[in-house]
Short mmCIF file of N, CA and C in Angstrom, two decimals:
data_model
loop_
_atom_site.label_atom_id
_atom_site.label_comp_id
_atom_site.label_asym_id
_atom_site.label_seq_id
_atom_site.Cartn_x
_atom_site.Cartn_y
_atom_site.Cartn_z
N MET B 1 0.02 1.65 -19.25
CA MET B 1 1.43 1.05 -19.14
C MET B 1 1.40 0.21 -18.02
N SER B 2 0.40 -0.72 -17.50
CA SER B 2 0.65 -1.58 -16.60
C SER B 2 1.32 -2.92 -16.83
N THR B 3 1.86 -3.59 -15.95
CA THR B 3 2.60 -4.53 -16.02
C THR B 3 1.88 -5.81 -15.16
N LYS B 4 1.74 -6.80 -15.48
CA LYS B 4 1.23 -7.91 -14.99
C LYS B 4 2.43 -8.85 -14.21
N TYR B 5 2.37 -9.14 -13.17
CA TYR B 5 3.53 -9.90 -12.23
C TYR B 5 2.96 -11.27 -12.25
N PRO B 6 3.32 -12.12 -13.05
CA PRO B 6 3.04 -13.54 -13.13
C PRO B 6 3.63 -14.21 -11.83
N THR B 7 2.99 -14.84 -11.15
CA THR B 7 3.74 -15.80 -10.12
C THR B 7 3.22 -17.24 -10.19
N ALA B 8 4.50 -17.99 -9.91
CA ALA B 8 4.31 -19.25 -10.22
C ALA B 8 3.52 -20.00 -9.14
N LYS B 9 3.68 -19.41 -7.97
CA LYS B 9 2.72 -19.97 -6.78
C LYS B 9 2.32 -18.66 -6.05
N ARG B 10 1.04 -18.89 -5.40
CA ARG B 10 0.51 -17.76 -4.61
C ARG B 10 1.49 -17.34 -3.57
N LEU B 11 1.67 -16.17 -3.13
CA LEU B 11 2.51 -15.89 -2.22
C LEU B 11 2.18 -16.24 -0.89
N MET B 12 0.70 -16.20 -0.60
CA MET B 12 0.12 -16.81 0.76
C MET B 12 0.22 -18.19 0.77
N ASP B 13 0.55 -19.10 -0.36
CA ASP B 13 0.90 -20.43 -0.31
C ASP B 13 2.42 -20.78 0.11
N THR B 14 3.16 -19.65 0.37
CA THR B 14 4.49 -19.90 0.45
C THR B 14 4.77 -19.62 2.08
N VAL B 15 3.79 -19.53 2.94
CA VAL B 15 3.96 -19.08 4.27
C VAL B 15 3.11 -20.07 5.09
N SER B 16 3.47 -20.42 6.24
CA SER B 16 2.67 -21.07 7.05
C SER B 16 1.25 -20.32 7.53
N ASP B 17 0.39 -21.29 7.81
CA ASP B 17 -0.96 -20.47 8.33
C ASP B 17 -0.76 -19.66 9.69
N ALA B 18 0.19 -20.15 10.32
CA ALA B 18 0.60 -19.59 11.67
C ALA B 18 1.21 -18.15 11.52
N HIS B 19 2.01 -18.24 10.55
CA HIS B 19 2.83 -16.94 10.06
C HIS B 19 1.71 -15.89 9.49
N ARG B 20 0.90 -16.29 8.55
CA ARG B 20 -0.24 -15.38 8.02
C ARG B 20 -1.11 -14.85 9.05
N MET B 21 -1.58 -15.80 10.04
CA MET B 21 -2.26 -15.42 11.11
C MET B 21 -1.77 -14.42 12.15
N SER B 22 -0.40 -14.23 11.99
CA SER B 22 0.43 -13.47 13.08
C SER B 22 0.15 -12.08 12.54
N TYR B 23 -0.35 -11.77 11.16
CA TYR B 23 -0.18 -10.65 10.57
C TYR B 23 -1.39 -9.73 11.28
N ARG B 24 -0.88 -8.46 11.64
CA ARG B 24 -1.93 -7.56 12.33
C ARG B 24 -2.13 -6.45 11.29
N ILE B 25 -3.39 -5.93 11.18
CA ILE B 25 -3.69 -4.70 10.64
C ILE B 25 -3.52 -3.77 11.30
N GLY B 26 -2.31 -2.87 10.82
CA GLY B 26 -2.12 -1.54 11.71
C GLY B 26 -2.72 -0.51 10.88
N ARG B 27 -2.63 0.47 11.62
CA ARG B 27 -3.24 2.06 11.35
C ARG B 27 -2.18 2.31 10.31
N SER B 28 -2.53 3.11 9.31
CA SER B 28 -1.64 3.48 8.26
C SER B 28 -0.85 2.78 7.78
N GLU B 29 0.33 3.18 7.79
CA GLU B 29 1.37 2.53 7.19
C GLU B 29 2.48 1.51 7.97
N GLN B 30 1.61 1.52 9.29
CA GLN B 30 2.46 0.61 10.37
C GLN B 30 2.67 -0.60 9.82
N GLY B 31 3.81 -1.22 10.21
CA GLY B 31 4.04 -2.53 9.59
C GLY B 31 4.70 -2.95 8.40
N VAL B 32 4.52 -1.80 7.44
CA VAL B 32 4.59 -2.32 6.19
C VAL B 32 5.94 -2.75 5.89
N LEU B 33 6.99 -2.41 6.44
CA LEU B 33 8.47 -2.84 5.89
C LEU B 33 8.87 -4.11 7.01
N THR B 34 8.07 -4.75 7.70
CA THR B 34 8.18 -5.87 8.57
C THR B 34 7.70 -7.22 8.28
N PHE B 35 6.82 -7.27 7.37
CA PHE B 35 5.86 -8.58 7.30
C PHE B 35 6.44 -9.26 6.05
N GLU B 36 7.23 -10.20 6.01
CA GLU B 36 7.76 -11.03 5.20
C GLU B 36 7.07 -12.32 4.84
N PRO B 37 6.90 -12.84 3.52
CA PRO B 37 7.59 -12.24 2.29
C PRO B 37 6.97 -11.17 1.56
N TYR B 38 5.85 -10.54 2.14
CA TYR B 38 5.18 -9.60 1.47
C TYR B 38 5.95 -8.51 1.05
N LYS B 39 6.70 -7.98 2.10
CA LYS B 39 7.50 -6.57 1.98
C LYS B 39 8.53 -6.94 0.87
N SER B 40 9.20 -8.17 0.74
CA SER B 40 10.31 -8.20 -0.27
C SER B 40 9.63 -8.48 -1.80
N ALA B 41 8.38 -8.77 -1.85
CA ALA B 41 7.70 -9.05 -3.05
C ALA B 41 7.20 -7.47 -3.50
N ILE B 42 6.75 -6.59 -2.66
CA ILE B 42 6.04 -5.47 -2.88
C ILE B 42 7.38 -4.19 -3.10
N LEU B 43 8.46 -4.21 -2.36
CA LEU B 43 9.40 -3.23 -2.02
C LEU B 43 9.91 -2.98 -3.39
N PRO B 44 10.34 -3.72 -4.27
CA PRO B 44 10.82 -3.55 -5.48
C PRO B 44 10.21 -2.58 -6.25
N LEU B 45 8.66 -2.68 -6.21
CA LEU B 45 7.71 -1.85 -7.07
C LEU B 45 7.83 -0.46 -6.63
N TRP B 46 8.19 -0.06 -5.53
CA TRP B 46 8.02 1.24 -4.85
C TRP B 46 9.35 1.85 -5.02
N ARG B 47 9.45 2.97 -5.94
CA ARG B 47 10.72 3.57 -6.35
C ARG B 47 10.01 5.16 -6.80
N PHE B 48 11.01 6.15 -6.50
CA PHE B 48 10.35 7.51 -6.81
C PHE B 48 11.56 8.54 -6.92
N ARG B 49 12.75 7.84 -7.55
CA ARG B 49 13.94 9.01 -7.60
C ARG B 49 13.57 9.51 -8.86
N THR B 50 13.15 9.44 -9.84
CA THR B 50 12.87 10.28 -10.90
C THR B 50 11.25 10.30 -11.33
N VAL B 51 10.89 11.30 -12.04
CA VAL B 51 9.65 11.52 -12.33
C VAL B 51 9.07 10.15 -13.15
N PRO B 52 9.69 9.99 -14.11
CA PRO B 52 9.25 8.38 -14.76
C PRO B 52 9.06 7.23 -13.77
N ILE B 53 10.19 7.18 -13.07
CA ILE B 53 10.26 5.78 -12.19
C ILE B 53 8.99 6.10 -11.09
N ALA B 54 8.67 7.26 -10.73
CA ALA B 54 7.73 7.45 -9.69
C ALA B 54 6.17 7.16 -10.36
N GLN B 55 6.17 7.48 -11.59
CA GLN B 55 4.92 7.35 -12.44
C GLN B 55 4.67 5.75 -12.31
N LYS B 56 5.74 4.98 -13.09
CA LYS B 56 5.72 3.72 -13.07
C LYS B 56 5.34 3.10 -11.67
N SER B 57 6.04 3.69 -10.59
CA SER B 57 6.01 3.13 -9.06
C SER B 57 4.31 3.60 -8.73
N ALA B 58 3.92 4.36 -9.19
CA ALA B 58 2.35 4.64 -9.09
C ALA B 58 1.43 3.69 -9.74
N GLU B 59 1.90 2.94 -10.72
CA GLU B 59 0.97 1.98 -11.31
C GLU B 59 1.28 0.72 -10.85
N ASP B 60 2.55 0.35 -10.78
CA ASP B 60 2.88 -1.10 -10.48
C ASP B 60 2.11 -1.60 -9.08
N PRO B 61 2.30 -1.10 -7.99
CA PRO B 61 1.66 -1.57 -6.81
C PRO B 61 0.14 -1.59 -6.89
N TRP B 62 -0.46 -0.79 -7.78
CA TRP B 62 -2.01 -1.01 -7.97
C TRP B 62 -2.13 -2.32 -8.70
N GLU B 63 -1.43 -2.55 -9.68
CA GLU B 63 -1.42 -3.89 -10.36
C GLU B 63 -1.34 -5.16 -9.40
N LYS B 64 -0.20 -5.00 -8.57
CA LYS B 64 0.16 -5.92 -7.39
C LYS B 64 -1.14 -6.15 -6.53
N PHE B 65 -1.73 -5.18 -6.18
CA PHE B 65 -2.97 -5.12 -5.36
C PHE B 65 -4.17 -6.09 -6.27
N LYS B 66 -4.50 -5.70 -7.38
CA LYS B 66 -5.39 -6.60 -7.86
C LYS B 66 -4.86 -7.85 -8.17
N GLU B 67 -3.64 -8.06 -8.27
CA GLU B 67 -3.18 -9.53 -8.51
C GLU B 67 -3.73 -10.23 -7.13
N PHE B 68 -3.39 -9.47 -6.00
CA PHE B 68 -3.60 -10.14 -4.62
C PHE B 68 -5.07 -10.43 -4.49
N LYS B 69 -5.94 -9.23 -5.01
CA LYS B 69 -7.40 -9.55 -4.86
C LYS B 69 -7.92 -10.67 -5.55
N ASP B 70 -7.11 -10.87 -6.98
CA ASP B 70 -7.88 -12.03 -7.53
C ASP B 70 -7.30 -13.23 -6.92
N GLN B 71 -6.52 -13.28 -6.02
CA GLN B 71 -5.91 -14.53 -5.39
C GLN B 71 -6.64 -14.54 -4.01
N ASP B 72 -7.59 -13.53 -3.59
CA ASP B 72 -8.20 -13.59 -2.43
C ASP B 72 -7.31 -13.48 -1.18
N ASP B 73 -6.16 -12.92 -1.35
CA ASP B 73 -5.18 -12.67 -0.45
C ASP B 73 -5.04 -11.47 0.26
N PHE B 74 -5.92 -11.44 1.48
CA PHE B 74 -5.92 -10.07 2.17
C PHE B 74 -4.59 -9.48 2.49
N VAL B 75 -3.83 -10.29 3.15
CA VAL B 75 -2.30 -9.83 3.56
C VAL B 75 -1.72 -9.12 2.60
N GLY B 76 -1.80 -9.72 1.34
CA GLY B 76 -1.21 -9.13 0.32
C GLY B 76 -1.56 -7.67 -0.13
N MET B 77 -2.98 -7.80 -0.14
CA MET B 77 -3.82 -6.48 -0.21
C MET B 77 -3.30 -5.63 0.53
N ASP B 78 -3.42 -5.69 1.70
CA ASP B 78 -3.19 -4.85 2.85
C ASP B 78 -1.90 -4.19 3.02
N MET B 79 -0.92 -5.27 2.76
CA MET B 79 0.37 -4.73 2.74
C MET B 79 0.51 -3.56 1.23
N THR B 80 0.00 -4.26 0.17
CA THR B 80 0.17 -3.21 -0.94
C THR B 80 -0.56 -1.93 -0.88
N ARG B 81 -1.55 -2.10 0.01
CA ARG B 81 -2.33 -0.64 -0.02
C ARG B 81 -1.42 0.26 1.00
N LYS B 82 -0.63 -0.32 2.04
CA LYS B 82 0.21 0.40 2.63
C LYS B 82 1.30 1.10 1.72
N PHE B 83 1.66 0.12 1.04
CA PHE B 83 2.71 0.90 0.13
C PHE B 83 2.12 2.02 -0.83
N ILE B 84 0.93 1.80 -1.53
CA ILE B 84 0.10 2.82 -2.15
C ILE B 84 0.02 4.31 -1.37
N GLN B 85 -0.40 3.75 0.02
CA GLN B 85 -0.67 4.96 0.81
C GLN B 85 0.57 5.90 0.99
N MET B 86 1.78 5.06 1.18
CA MET B 86 2.82 5.85 1.36
C MET B 86 3.17 6.81 0.10
N ASP B 87 2.91 6.12 -1.09
CA ASP B 87 3.11 6.83 -2.38
C ASP B 87 2.21 8.10 -2.35
N MET B 88 0.98 8.03 -1.78
CA MET B 88 -0.10 9.09 -1.55
C MET B 88 0.61 10.08 -0.74
N THR B 89 1.02 9.75 0.41
CA THR B 89 1.88 10.66 1.24
C THR B 89 2.55 11.38 0.65
N ARG B 90 3.64 10.93 -0.13
CA ARG B 90 4.77 11.52 -0.74
C ARG B 90 4.02 12.51 -2.00
N ALA B 91 3.31 11.84 -2.56
CA ALA B 91 2.46 12.68 -3.95
C ALA B 91 1.76 13.93 -3.09
N LYS B 92 1.20 13.69 -2.09
CA LYS B 92 0.54 14.89 -1.33
C LYS B 92 1.56 16.03 -1.15
N ARG B 93 2.83 15.74 -0.65
CA ARG B 93 3.72 16.67 -0.42
C ARG B 93 4.15 17.39 -1.45
N TYR B 94 4.32 16.72 -2.64
CA TYR B 94 4.50 17.42 -3.72
C TYR B 94 3.31 18.21 -4.45
N ALA B 95 2.15 17.83 -4.14
CA ALA B 95 0.83 18.44 -4.58
C ALA B 95 0.66 19.61 -3.98
N ASN B 96 1.09 19.56 -2.43
CA ASN B 96 0.58 20.47 -1.51
C ASN B 96 1.72 21.64 -1.74
N HIS B 97 3.10 21.38 -1.67
CA HIS B 97 3.95 22.42 -1.99
C HIS B 97 4.87 22.39 -3.22
N ALA B 98 5.19 23.38 -3.59
CA ALA B 98 5.80 23.57 -4.86
C ALA B 98 7.14 22.79 -4.60
N GLY B 99 7.72 21.92 -5.65
CA GLY B 99 8.93 21.42 -5.60
C GLY B 99 8.84 20.26 -4.28
N GLY B 100 7.91 19.97 -3.72
CA GLY B 100 7.76 19.01 -2.66
C GLY B 100 8.37 19.68 -1.31
N ARG B 101 8.73 20.87 -1.30
CA ARG B 101 9.25 21.40 0.00
C ARG B 101 8.25 22.08 0.69
N LYS B 102 8.10 21.60 2.14
CA LYS B 102 7.27 22.04 3.04
C LYS B 102 7.56 23.48 3.87
N TYR B 103 9.06 23.39 4.04
CA TYR B 103 9.48 24.71 4.52
C TYR B 103 10.57 25.52 3.78
N LYS B 104 10.70 26.76 4.03
CA LYS B 104 11.58 27.65 3.31
C LYS B 104 12.87 27.06 3.55
N LYS B 105 13.85 27.04 2.50
CA LYS B 105 15.05 26.50 2.72
C LYS B 105 15.74 27.24 3.94
N GLY B 106 16.34 26.44 4.99
CA GLY B 106 17.14 27.18 6.04
C GLY B 106 16.24 27.42 7.31
N THR B 107 15.02 27.55 7.22
CA THR B 107 14.12 27.87 8.07
C THR B 107 13.02 27.02 8.62
N LYS B 108 12.16 27.03 9.44
CA LYS B 108 11.09 26.37 9.88
C LYS B 108 9.89 26.98 9.42
N GLU B 109 9.83 27.97 8.71
CA GLU B 109 8.64 28.68 8.19
C GLU B 109 7.98 28.04 7.17
N GLU B 110 6.72 27.67 7.30
CA GLU B 110 6.12 26.60 6.34
C GLU B 110 5.74 27.59 5.00
N LEU B 111 5.75 26.84 3.95
CA LEU B 111 5.36 27.41 2.70
C LEU B 111 4.03 27.35 2.39
N SER B 112 3.39 28.27 1.48
CA SER B 112 1.91 28.10 1.52
C SER B 112 1.47 26.77 0.62
N ARG B 113 0.22 26.39 0.80
CA ARG B 113 -0.11 25.09 0.32
C ARG B 113 -1.08 25.50 -0.93
N ARG B 114 -1.08 24.52 -1.58
CA ARG B 114 -1.80 24.59 -3.00
C ARG B 114 -3.44 24.32 -2.82
N ASP B 115 -4.38 24.21 -3.51
CA ASP B 115 -5.55 24.16 -3.24
C ASP B 115 -5.77 22.36 -3.09
N LYS B 116 -6.80 22.15 -2.20
CA LYS B 116 -7.11 20.74 -1.91
C LYS B 116 -7.65 19.88 -2.95
N ASN B 117 -7.42 18.67 -3.45
CA ASN B 117 -8.03 18.01 -4.60
C ASN B 117 -9.38 17.54 -4.22
N PRO B 118 -10.32 18.22 -4.94
CA PRO B 118 -11.90 17.70 -4.55
C PRO B 118 -12.18 16.16 -4.67
N ASP B 119 -11.36 15.49 -5.47
CA ASP B 119 -11.71 14.08 -5.69
C ASP B 119 -10.99 13.41 -4.81
N ARG B 120 -10.30 13.84 -3.87
CA ARG B 120 -9.34 12.92 -2.63
C ARG B 120 -10.06 11.93 -2.00
N ASP B 121 -11.16 12.16 -1.58
CA ASP B 121 -12.13 11.49 -0.66
C ASP B 121 -12.46 10.26 -1.25
N ASP B 122 -12.96 10.31 -2.52
CA ASP B 122 -13.24 9.15 -3.27
C ASP B 122 -12.02 8.40 -3.73
N LYS B 123 -11.08 8.90 -4.02
CA LYS B 123 -9.74 7.90 -4.37
C LYS B 123 -9.28 7.16 -3.15
N GLU B 124 -9.46 7.68 -1.74
CA GLU B 124 -8.95 7.00 -0.74
C GLU B 124 -10.02 6.07 -0.05
N ARG B 125 -10.99 6.01 -0.63
CA ARG B 125 -12.13 5.17 0.10
C ARG B 125 -11.66 3.62 -0.31
N PRO B 126 -11.65 2.96 0.69
CA PRO B 126 -11.58 1.48 0.40
C PRO B 126 -12.35 0.83 -0.41
N THR B 127 -11.88 -0.20 -1.22
CA THR B 127 -12.84 -0.85 -1.97
C THR B 127 -13.84 -1.83 -1.40
N ASP B 128 -14.95 -2.14 -1.89
CA ASP B 128 -15.66 -3.23 -1.35
C ASP B 128 -14.96 -4.65 -1.29
N ASP B 129 -14.28 -4.83 -2.35
CA ASP B 129 -13.67 -6.22 -2.28
C ASP B 129 -12.69 -6.18 -1.36
N TYR B 130 -11.84 -5.01 -0.97
CA TYR B 130 -10.98 -5.19 0.18
C TYR B 130 -11.52 -5.18 1.61
N GLN B 131 -12.75 -4.71 1.83
CA GLN B 131 -13.48 -4.81 2.92
C GLN B 131 -14.13 -6.13 3.19
N ASN B 132 -14.54 -6.57 2.06
CA ASN B 132 -14.96 -8.07 2.21
C ASN B 132 -13.91 -9.18 2.50
N LEU B 133 -12.70 -8.83 1.94
CA LEU B 133 -11.42 -9.77 2.38
C LEU B 133 -10.91 -9.57 3.66
N LYS B 134 -11.06 -8.40 4.12
CA LYS B 134 -10.79 -7.80 5.52
C LYS B 134 -11.62 -8.47 6.56
N ARG B 135 -12.90 -8.51 6.38
CA ARG B 135 -13.84 -9.21 7.26
C ARG B 135 -13.40 -10.59 7.36
N GLY B 136 -13.25 -11.37 6.07
CA GLY B 136 -13.07 -12.63 5.93
C GLY B 136 -11.77 -13.10 6.66
N PHE B 137 -10.51 -12.40 6.39
CA PHE B 137 -9.27 -12.58 7.21
C PHE B 137 -9.51 -12.37 8.82
N LEU B 138 -10.01 -11.31 9.07
CA LEU B 138 -10.41 -11.34 10.69
C LEU B 138 -11.03 -12.28 11.14
N LYS B 139 -12.11 -12.87 10.62
CA LYS B 139 -12.84 -14.10 10.96
C LYS B 139 -11.83 -15.28 11.02
N GLN B 140 -11.31 -15.50 9.99
CA GLN B 140 -10.16 -16.49 10.04
C GLN B 140 -9.14 -16.48 10.98
N GLN B 141 -8.86 -15.13 11.38
CA GLN B 141 -7.69 -14.98 12.39
C GLN B 141 -8.36 -15.08 13.75
N LYS B 142 -9.51 -14.85 13.85
CA LYS B 142 -10.23 -15.24 15.28
C LYS B 142 -10.24 -16.67 15.49
N GLN B 143 -10.73 -17.31 14.31
CA GLN B 143 -10.87 -18.79 14.44
C GLN B 143 -9.48 -19.50 14.80
N TRP B 144 -8.54 -18.86 14.17
CA TRP B 144 -7.09 -19.48 14.39
C TRP B 144 -6.75 -19.50 15.86
N ASN B 145 -7.09 -17.86 16.27
CA ASN B 145 -6.62 -17.94 17.56
C ASN B 145 -7.32 -18.43 18.79
N ASP B 146 -8.53 -18.88 18.49
CA ASP B 146 -9.46 -19.42 19.39
C ASP B 146 -9.21 -21.11 19.34
N SER B 147 -8.55 -21.70 18.39
CA SER B 147 -8.37 -23.09 18.37
C SER B 147 -7.31 -23.50 19.17
#
């Protein structure tokens, strides 16, 4: 049940080159809620109030990631990757601890963890397309900064 998000104009064409080149690839989820207009385009896809909403939220950012990939928009891919990573962080808490609760209620005693997912490393490995666009973006950024 994936949804395509048609765009009249590529998001990267709506911002100046100077603004795009100011983007910094942060560690982990760093900067995910600060870089516009990407934040505003992706944030509505990230919801988790109920199980059905969370399941849709697990699919929609991935579709947006692929859309940015098709547009060769690394900044969009990286921002979407960060939202997907935040989804993974939340999902891991629910996968590791029954009911998503890490500590016993009213105490700081940690509850027992569930078994580790054996496919985890494969799922978290960056795609070749992402790595290629990242190298290209960093090269563009260096040229921009050197000029």
